[in-house]
Short mmCIF file of C-alpha atoms and ligand atoms in Angstrom, two decimals:
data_model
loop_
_atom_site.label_atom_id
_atom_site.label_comp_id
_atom_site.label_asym_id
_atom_site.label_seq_id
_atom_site.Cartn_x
_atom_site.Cartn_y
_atom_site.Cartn_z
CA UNK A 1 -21.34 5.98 6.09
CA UNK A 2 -18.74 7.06 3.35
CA UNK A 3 -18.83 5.10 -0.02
CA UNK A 4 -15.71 3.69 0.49
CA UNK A 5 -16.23 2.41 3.83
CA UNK A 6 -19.91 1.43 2.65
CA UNK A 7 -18.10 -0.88 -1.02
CA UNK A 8 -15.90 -2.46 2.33
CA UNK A 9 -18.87 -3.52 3.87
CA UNK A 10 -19.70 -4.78 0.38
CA UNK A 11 -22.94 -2.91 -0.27
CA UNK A 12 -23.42 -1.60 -3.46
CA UNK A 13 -22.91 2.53 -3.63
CA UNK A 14 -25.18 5.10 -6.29
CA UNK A 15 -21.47 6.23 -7.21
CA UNK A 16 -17.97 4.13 -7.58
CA UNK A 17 -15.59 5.15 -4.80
CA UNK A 18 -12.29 6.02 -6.09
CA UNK A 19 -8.23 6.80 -4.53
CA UNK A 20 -5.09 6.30 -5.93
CA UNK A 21 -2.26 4.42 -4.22
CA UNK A 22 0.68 6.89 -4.21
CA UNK A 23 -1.94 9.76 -4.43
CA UNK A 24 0.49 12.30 -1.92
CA UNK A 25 3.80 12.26 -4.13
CA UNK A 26 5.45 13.71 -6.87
CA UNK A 27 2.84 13.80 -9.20
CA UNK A 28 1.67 16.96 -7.41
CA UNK A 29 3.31 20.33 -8.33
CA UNK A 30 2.34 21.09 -4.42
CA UNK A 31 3.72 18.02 -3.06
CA UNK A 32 7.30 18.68 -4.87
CA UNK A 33 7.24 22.25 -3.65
CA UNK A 34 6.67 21.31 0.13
CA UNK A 35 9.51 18.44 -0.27
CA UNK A 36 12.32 20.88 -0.93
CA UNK A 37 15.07 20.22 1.46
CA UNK A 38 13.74 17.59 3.70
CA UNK A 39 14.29 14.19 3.41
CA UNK A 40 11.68 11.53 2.69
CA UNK A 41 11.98 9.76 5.80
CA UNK A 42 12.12 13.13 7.74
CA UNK A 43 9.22 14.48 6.01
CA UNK A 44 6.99 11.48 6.97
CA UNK A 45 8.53 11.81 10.70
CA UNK A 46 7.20 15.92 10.89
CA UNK A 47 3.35 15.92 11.88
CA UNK A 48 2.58 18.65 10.64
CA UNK A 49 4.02 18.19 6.63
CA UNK A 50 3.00 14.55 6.61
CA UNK A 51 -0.60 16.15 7.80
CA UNK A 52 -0.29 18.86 4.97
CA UNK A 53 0.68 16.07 2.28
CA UNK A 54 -1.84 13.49 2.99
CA UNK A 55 -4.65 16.25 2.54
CA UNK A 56 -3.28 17.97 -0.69
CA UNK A 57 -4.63 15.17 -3.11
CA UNK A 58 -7.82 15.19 -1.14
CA UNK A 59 -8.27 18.70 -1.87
CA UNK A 60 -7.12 18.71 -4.87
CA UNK A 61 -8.85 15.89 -6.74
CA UNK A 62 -11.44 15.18 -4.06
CA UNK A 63 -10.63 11.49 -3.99
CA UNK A 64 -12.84 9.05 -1.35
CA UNK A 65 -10.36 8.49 0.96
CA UNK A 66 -7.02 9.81 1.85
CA UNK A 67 -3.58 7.63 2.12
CA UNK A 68 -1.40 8.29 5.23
CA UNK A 69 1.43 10.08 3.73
CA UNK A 70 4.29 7.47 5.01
CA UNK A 71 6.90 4.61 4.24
CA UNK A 72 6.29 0.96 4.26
CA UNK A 73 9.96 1.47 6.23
CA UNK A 74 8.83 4.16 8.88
CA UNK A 75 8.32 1.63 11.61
CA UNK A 76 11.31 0.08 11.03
CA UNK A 77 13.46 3.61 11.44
CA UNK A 78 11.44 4.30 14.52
CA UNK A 79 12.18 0.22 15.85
CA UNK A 80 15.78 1.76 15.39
CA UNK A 81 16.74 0.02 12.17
CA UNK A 82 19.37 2.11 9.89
CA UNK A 83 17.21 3.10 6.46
CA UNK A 84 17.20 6.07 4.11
CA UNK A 85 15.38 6.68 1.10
CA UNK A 86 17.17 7.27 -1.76
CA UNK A 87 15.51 9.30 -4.17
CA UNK A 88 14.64 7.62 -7.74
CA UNK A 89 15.97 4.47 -5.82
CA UNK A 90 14.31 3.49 -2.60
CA UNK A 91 14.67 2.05 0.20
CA UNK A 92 18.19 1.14 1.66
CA UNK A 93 19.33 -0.73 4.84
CA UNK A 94 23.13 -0.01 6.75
CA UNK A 95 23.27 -3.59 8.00
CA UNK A 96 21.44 -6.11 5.58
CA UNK A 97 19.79 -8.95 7.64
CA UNK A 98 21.30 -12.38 6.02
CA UNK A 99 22.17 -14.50 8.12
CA UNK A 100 21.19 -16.25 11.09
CA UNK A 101 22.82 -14.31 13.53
CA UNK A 102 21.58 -11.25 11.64
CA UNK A 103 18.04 -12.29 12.21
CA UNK A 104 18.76 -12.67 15.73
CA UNK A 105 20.07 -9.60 16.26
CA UNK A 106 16.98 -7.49 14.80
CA UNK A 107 14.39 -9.73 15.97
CA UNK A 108 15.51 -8.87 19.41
CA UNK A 109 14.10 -5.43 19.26
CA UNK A 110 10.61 -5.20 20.98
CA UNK A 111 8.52 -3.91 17.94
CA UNK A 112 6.03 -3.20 21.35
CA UNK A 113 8.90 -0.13 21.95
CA UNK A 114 8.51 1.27 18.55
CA UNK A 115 7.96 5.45 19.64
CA UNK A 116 4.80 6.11 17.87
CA UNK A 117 4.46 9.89 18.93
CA UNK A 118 5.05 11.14 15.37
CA UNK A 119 2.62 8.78 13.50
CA UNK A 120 -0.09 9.68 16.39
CA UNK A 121 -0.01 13.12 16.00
CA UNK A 122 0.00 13.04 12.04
CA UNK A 123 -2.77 10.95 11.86
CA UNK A 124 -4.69 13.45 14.76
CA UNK A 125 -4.41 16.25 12.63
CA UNK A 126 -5.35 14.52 9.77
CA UNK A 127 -8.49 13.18 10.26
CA UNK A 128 -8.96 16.31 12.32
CA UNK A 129 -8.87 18.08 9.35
CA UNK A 130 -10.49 15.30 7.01
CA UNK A 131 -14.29 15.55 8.67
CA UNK A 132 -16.12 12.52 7.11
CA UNK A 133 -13.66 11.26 4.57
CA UNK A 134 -12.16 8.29 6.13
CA UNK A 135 -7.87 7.91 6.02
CA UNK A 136 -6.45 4.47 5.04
CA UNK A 137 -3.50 3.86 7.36
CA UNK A 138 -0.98 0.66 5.86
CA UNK A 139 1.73 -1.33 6.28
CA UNK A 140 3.95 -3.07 4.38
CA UNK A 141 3.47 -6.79 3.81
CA UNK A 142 6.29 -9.33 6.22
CA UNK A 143 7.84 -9.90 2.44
CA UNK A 144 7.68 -6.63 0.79
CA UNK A 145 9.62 -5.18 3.65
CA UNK A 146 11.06 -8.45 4.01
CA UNK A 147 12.53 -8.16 0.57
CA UNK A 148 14.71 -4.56 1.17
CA UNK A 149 15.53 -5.86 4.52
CA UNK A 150 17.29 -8.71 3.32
CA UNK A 151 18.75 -7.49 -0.03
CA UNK A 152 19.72 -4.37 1.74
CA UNK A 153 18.06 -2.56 -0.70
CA UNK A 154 15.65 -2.48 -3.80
CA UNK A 155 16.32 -5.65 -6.08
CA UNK A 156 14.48 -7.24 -9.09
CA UNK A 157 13.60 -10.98 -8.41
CA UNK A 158 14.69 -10.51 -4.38
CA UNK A 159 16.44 -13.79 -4.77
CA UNK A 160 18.25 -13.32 -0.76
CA UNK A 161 14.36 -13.50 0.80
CA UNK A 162 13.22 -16.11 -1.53
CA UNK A 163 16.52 -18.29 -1.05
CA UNK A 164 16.38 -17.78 2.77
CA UNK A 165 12.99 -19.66 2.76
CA UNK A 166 14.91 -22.86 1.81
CA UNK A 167 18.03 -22.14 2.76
CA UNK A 168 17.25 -21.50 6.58
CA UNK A 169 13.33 -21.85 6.81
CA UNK A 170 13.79 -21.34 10.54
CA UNK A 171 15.32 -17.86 10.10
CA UNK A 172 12.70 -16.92 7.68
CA UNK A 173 10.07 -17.61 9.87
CA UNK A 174 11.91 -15.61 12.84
CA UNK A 175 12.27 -12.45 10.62
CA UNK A 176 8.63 -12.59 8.85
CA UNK A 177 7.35 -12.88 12.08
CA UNK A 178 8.96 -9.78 13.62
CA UNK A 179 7.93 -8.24 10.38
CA UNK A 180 4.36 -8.98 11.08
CA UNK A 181 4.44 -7.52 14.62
CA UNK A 182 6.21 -4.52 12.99
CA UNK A 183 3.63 -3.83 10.35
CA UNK A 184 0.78 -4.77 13.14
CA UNK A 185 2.05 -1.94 15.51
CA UNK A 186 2.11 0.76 12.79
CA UNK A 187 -1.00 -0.12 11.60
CA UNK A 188 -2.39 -0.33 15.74
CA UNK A 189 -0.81 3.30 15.83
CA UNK A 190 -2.58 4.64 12.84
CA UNK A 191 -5.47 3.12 14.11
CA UNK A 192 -5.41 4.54 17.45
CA UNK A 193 -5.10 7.83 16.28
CA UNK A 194 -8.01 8.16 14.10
CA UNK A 195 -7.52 6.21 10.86
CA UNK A 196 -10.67 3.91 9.62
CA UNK A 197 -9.20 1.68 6.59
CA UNK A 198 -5.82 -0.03 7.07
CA UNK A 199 -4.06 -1.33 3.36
CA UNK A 200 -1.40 -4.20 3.40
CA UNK A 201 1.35 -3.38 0.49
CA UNK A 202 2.51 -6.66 -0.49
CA UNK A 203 4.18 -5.42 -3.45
CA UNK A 204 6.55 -7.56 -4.37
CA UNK A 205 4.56 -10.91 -3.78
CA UNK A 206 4.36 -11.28 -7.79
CA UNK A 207 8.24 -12.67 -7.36
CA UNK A 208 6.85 -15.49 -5.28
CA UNK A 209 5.99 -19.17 -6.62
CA UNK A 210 2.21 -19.97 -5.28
CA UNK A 211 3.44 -22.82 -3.24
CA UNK A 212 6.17 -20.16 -1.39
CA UNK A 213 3.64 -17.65 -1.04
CA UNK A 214 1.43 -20.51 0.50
CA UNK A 215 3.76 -21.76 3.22
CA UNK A 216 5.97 -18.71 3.72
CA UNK A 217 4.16 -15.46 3.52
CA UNK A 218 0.38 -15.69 3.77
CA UNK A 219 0.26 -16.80 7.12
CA UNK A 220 2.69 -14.16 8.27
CA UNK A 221 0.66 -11.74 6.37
CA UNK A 222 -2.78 -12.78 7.67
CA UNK A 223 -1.09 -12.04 11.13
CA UNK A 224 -0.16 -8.81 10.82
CA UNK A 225 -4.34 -7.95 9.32
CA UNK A 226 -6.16 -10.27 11.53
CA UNK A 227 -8.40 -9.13 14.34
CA UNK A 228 -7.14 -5.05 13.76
CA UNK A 229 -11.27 -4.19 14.27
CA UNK A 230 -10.93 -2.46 10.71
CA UNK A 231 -12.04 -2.83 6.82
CA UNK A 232 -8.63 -3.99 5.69
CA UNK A 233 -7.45 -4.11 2.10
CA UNK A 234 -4.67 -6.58 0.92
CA UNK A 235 -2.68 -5.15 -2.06
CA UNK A 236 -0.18 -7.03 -4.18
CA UNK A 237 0.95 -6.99 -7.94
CA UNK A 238 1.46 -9.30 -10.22
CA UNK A 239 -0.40 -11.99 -7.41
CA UNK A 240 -2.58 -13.86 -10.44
CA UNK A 241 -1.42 -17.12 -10.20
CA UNK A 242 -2.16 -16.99 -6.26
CA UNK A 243 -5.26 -14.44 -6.55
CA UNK A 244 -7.51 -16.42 -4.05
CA UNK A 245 -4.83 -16.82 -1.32
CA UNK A 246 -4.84 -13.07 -1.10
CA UNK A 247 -8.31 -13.31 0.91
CA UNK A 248 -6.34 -14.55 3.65
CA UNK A 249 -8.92 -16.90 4.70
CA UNK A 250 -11.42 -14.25 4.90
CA UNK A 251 -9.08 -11.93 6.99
CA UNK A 252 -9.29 -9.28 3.87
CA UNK A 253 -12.14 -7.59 3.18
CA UNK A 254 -10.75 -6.39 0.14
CA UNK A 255 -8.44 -7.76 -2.49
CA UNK A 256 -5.94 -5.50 -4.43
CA UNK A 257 -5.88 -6.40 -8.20
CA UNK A 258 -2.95 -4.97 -10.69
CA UNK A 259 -3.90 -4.27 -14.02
CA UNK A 260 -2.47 -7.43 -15.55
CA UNK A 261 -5.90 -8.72 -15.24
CA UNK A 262 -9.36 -8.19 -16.33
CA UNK A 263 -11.34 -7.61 -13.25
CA UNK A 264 -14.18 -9.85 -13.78
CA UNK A 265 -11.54 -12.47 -14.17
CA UNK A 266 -10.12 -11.70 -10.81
CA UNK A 267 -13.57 -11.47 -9.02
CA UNK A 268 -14.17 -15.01 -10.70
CA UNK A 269 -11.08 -15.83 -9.07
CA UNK A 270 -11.58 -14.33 -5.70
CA UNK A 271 -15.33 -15.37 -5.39
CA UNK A 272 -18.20 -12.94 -5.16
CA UNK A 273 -18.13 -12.35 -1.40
CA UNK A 274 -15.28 -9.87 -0.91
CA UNK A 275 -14.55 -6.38 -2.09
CA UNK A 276 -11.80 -5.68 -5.21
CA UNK A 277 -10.28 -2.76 -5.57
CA UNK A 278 -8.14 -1.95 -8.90
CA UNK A 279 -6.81 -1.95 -11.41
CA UNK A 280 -6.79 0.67 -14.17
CA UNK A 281 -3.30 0.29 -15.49
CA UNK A 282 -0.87 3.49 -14.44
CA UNK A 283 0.56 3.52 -18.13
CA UNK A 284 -2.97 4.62 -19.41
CA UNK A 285 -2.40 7.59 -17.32
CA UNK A 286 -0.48 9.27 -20.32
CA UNK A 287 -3.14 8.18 -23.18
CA UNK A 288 -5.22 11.36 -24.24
CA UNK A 289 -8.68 11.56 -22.14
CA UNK A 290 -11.25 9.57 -24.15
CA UNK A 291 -8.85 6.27 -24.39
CA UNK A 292 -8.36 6.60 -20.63
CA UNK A 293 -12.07 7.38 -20.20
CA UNK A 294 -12.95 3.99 -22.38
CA UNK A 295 -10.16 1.84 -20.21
CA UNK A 296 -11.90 3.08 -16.73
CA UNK A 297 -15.29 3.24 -17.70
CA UNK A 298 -14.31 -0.47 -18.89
CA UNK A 299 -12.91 -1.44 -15.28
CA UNK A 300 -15.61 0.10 -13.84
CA UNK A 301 -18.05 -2.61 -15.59
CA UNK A 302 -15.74 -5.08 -15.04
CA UNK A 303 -16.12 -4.10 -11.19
CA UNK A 304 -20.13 -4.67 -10.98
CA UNK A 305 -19.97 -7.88 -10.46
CA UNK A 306 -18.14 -7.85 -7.32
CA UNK A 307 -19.42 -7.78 -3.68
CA UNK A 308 -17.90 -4.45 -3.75
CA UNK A 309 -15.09 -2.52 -5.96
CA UNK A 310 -13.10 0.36 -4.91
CA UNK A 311 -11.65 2.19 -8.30
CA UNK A 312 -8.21 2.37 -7.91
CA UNK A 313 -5.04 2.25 -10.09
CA UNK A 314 -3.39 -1.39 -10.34
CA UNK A 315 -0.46 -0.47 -8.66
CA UNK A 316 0.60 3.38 -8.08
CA UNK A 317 0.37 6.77 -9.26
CA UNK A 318 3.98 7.58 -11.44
CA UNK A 319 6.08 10.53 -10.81
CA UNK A 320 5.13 12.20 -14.42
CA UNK A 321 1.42 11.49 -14.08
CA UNK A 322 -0.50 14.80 -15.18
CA UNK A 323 -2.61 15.18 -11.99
CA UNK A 324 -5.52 16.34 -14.12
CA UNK A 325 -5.79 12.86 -15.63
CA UNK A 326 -6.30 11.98 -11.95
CA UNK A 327 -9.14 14.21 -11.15
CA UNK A 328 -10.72 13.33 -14.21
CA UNK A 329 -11.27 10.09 -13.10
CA UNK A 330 -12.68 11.15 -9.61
CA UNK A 331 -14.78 12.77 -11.81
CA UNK A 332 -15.71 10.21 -13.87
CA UNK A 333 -16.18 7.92 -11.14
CA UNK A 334 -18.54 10.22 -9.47
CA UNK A 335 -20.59 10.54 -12.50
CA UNK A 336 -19.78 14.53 -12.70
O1 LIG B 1 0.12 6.11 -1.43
C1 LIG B 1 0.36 7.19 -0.86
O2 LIG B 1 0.13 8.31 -1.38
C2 LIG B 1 0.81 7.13 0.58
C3 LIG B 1 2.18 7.17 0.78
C4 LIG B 1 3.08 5.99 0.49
C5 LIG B 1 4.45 6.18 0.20
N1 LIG B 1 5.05 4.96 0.16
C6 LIG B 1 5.08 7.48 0.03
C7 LIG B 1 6.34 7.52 -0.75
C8 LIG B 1 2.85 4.63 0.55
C9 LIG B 1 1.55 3.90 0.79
C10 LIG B 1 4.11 3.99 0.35
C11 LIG B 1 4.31 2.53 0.43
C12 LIG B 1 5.53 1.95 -0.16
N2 LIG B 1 6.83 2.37 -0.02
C13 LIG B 1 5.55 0.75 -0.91
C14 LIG B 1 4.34 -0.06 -1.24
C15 LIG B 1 3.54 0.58 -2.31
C16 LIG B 1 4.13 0.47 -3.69
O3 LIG B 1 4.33 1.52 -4.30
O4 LIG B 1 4.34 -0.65 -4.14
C17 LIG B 1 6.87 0.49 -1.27
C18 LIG B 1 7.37 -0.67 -2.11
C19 LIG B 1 7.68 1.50 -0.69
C20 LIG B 1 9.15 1.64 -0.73
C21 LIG B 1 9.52 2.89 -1.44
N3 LIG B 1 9.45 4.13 -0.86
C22 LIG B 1 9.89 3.08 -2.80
C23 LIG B 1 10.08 1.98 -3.81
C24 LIG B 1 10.04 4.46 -3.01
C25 LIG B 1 10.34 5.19 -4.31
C26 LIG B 1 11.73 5.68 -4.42
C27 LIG B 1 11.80 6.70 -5.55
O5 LIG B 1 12.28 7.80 -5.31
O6 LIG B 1 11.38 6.37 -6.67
C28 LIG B 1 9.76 5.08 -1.78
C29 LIG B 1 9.76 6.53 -1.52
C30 LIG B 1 8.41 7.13 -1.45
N4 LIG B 1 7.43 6.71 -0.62
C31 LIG B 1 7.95 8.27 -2.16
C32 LIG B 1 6.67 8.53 -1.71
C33 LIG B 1 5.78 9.67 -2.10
C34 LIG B 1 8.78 9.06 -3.16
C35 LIG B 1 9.77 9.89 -2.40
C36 LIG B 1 9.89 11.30 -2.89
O7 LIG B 1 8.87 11.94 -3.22
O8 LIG B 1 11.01 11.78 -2.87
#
C-alpha cells in the first residue's frame, strides 16, 4: 500500500508522505506553457491536458499522490450552470442564486444528469499513467461553492450565504443540499474512474461562526463524504475555532489544518484517532532553504503525534512559488 493511503489508514509510515494542494498550476513553468490559449474551465473539460497537467508535478517533484487537475465549479458547468474563470479573479456565476425563486430554479436540475464523460476519461488516463501512486479526486465543500454561487462571484466575508442562513433558512438548506449531491456526483465520477483519495475543499469555512458552521454546513458537508467507500480528507482554512467539527462525526479520515496553527495543537484538538494533514504555511515558500527546512522539519514533529499526518501546505501552492522549494520538501520529507 502507498504511504499516503497507508498515514489514511492511520499507520505510521518509515517516511512522511507529502503533496501540495494546488500542486498542477502556475507555479510550474510547464503548466503555464500548456495553458496558452485555452481557458481554465476548457482545459479541465479536455482529457487529455487535464491528464497531462495532473501528472507534471508528479513527475516533476515526485510528490505521494497526485491532485485531479479540476475546478471546485466543474460539476456545476457540466449540471449546466453559467461559470467562467476569470484569471487572477476566480470563479464567476451569469445568474447569482439569491433568492428563493432562484434556489428553486437551480435546485431543479438533476445533479444525477450531470455528463461525466470528460471527468471519466481524465481520470482513466491518469491513473493509467500513474501505476501505484494513488490520485486524490475532490469536491468543493456545499459552502465554499455555496459562497461564489450566491455572491455571484469571489467575495471576502461572503456575507449573501451567511445572511441567507437566517434570512431564509429554508432556502439555504434547499441549495446546500443540491450542493452536496453536486459535489457527491463529481466525487462518485472520479471515483468510478480510478481515483483512490477523495479531498473536500471547504475553503472558505473560516468566515463561518462555530454555531453556523454547526447547524448549517457540517451536516450538508458530512453528506456529500459519507459512505463514498474511500479515505476522504476534509480541508478548510482558518476552521480553529470549530477544528473538531471538521471530523464530521468520524466521516473524515483526515482533517485539513492551515498554518494558523501549531499542529500538535490541532491534533490535541481533533483527538488522536484521525489523520492531519498540513500545514506548512505557503508564505515560507519564499524564505531561503534552511528557514523553510527548520519550519517543515518543525511541522513534521509537530505531526508525530497524530494517528497519521500527511505533509502538506496549509492552504495552497501560490502562483510565484519557485517549484524547487517544492521538491525540496518532497525531498526532505522522504529523508533524501
Ligand atoms: O490542487 C490542485 O493542483 C488541483 C487542482 C485544483 C484547482 N482548483 C485548479 C485551479 C483544485 C483542487 C482547485 C479547487 C478550488 N478552486 C478551490 C478550493 C481550493 C483552494 O484553493 O482553496 C477553490 C476556492 C477554487 C476556485 C478557484 N478556481 C479560484 C479561487 C481560482 C483562482 C483564480 C486565479 O486566477 O487566481 C481558480 C482557478 C484555478 N483552479 C487555477 C487552478 C490551477 C488557476 C487558473 C489558471 O492557472 O489560470
Amino acid at each position: 500500500m502507498s504511504d499516503l493511503l497507508r498515514a489514511l489508514a492511520g499507520e505510521k509510515t518509515e517516511r512522511t508522505p507529502v503533496w501540495f494542494m494546488r500542486q498542477a498550476g502556475r507555479s510550474l513553468p510547464e503548466y503555464r506553457e500548456l495553458r496558452v490559449g485555452t481557458r481554465m474551465l476548457d482545459a479541465c473539460l479536455t482529457p487529455d491536458l487535464a491528464a497531462e497537467i495532473t501528472l507534471q508535478p508528479v513527475r516533476r517533484h515526485k510528490v505521494d499522490a497526485a491532485v485531479f487537475f479540476s475546478d471546485i465549479v466543474i460539476p456545476l458547468r457540466l449540471a449546466g450552470v453559467e461559470v467562467e474563470i476569470e484569471p487572477g479573479r476566480g470563479p464567476v456565476f451569469a445568474n447569482p442564486v439569491r433568492t428563493a425563486e432562484d434556489v428553486a430554479r437551480v435546485t431543479a436540475i438533476d445533479p444525477a444528469d450531470l455528463d461525466g464523460a470528460a471527468i471519466t476519461e481524465a481520470v482513466r488516463i491518469t491513473t493509467a499513467e500513474l501505476g501505484d501512486t494513488p490520485l486524490i479526486g475532490f469536491a468543493g465543500a456545499p459552502f465554499t461553492l455555496a459562497a461564489y454561487l450566491v455572491e455571484g462571484g469571489p467575495s471576502k466575508e461572503h456575507m449573501r450565504a451567511r445572511g441567507m442562513m437566517h434570512a431564509d433558512p429554508e432556502s439555504w438548506n434547499l441549495l446546500a443540499g443540491w450542493l452536496s449531491r453536486v459535489s457527491r456526483r463529481f466525487l462518485e465520477i472520479q471515483r468510478d474512474a480510478g481515483a483512490s483519495v477523495v479531498q473536500l475543499f471547504d475553503s472558505w469555512a473560516g468566515s463561518l461562526s462555530p454555531d453556523d458552521y454547526r447547524a448549517f454546513v457540517a451536516p450538508h458537508s458530512r453528506a456529500a463524504l459519507d459512505g463514498i467507500g474511500l479515505p476522504s480528507i476534509h480541508f478548510g482554512v482558518g476552521t480553529g475555532p470549530f477544528l473538531a467539527d471538521m471530523r464530521l462525526d468520524g466521516v473524515a479520515d483526515a482533517v485539513g489544518v492551515d498554518w494558523r496553527m501549531p499542529l500538535d495543537e490541532a491534533i490535541r484538538i481533533v483527538g488522536n484517532d484521525v489523520a492531519v494533514q498540513g500545514n506548512i504555511d505557503p508564505a515560507l515558500l519564499q524564505a531561503p532553504w534552511p528557514v523553510l527546512e527548520a519550519h517543515v522539519r518543525d511541522v513534521i514533529e509537530r505531526g508525530r503525534g497524530a494517528k497519521g499526518h500527511i505533509l502538506n501546505l496549509g492552504h495552497g501552492v501560490p502562483p510565484e512559488t519557485d517549484p524547487d522549494q517544492l521538491t525540496r520538501i518532497v525531498e526532505l520529507a522522504h529523508g533524501a
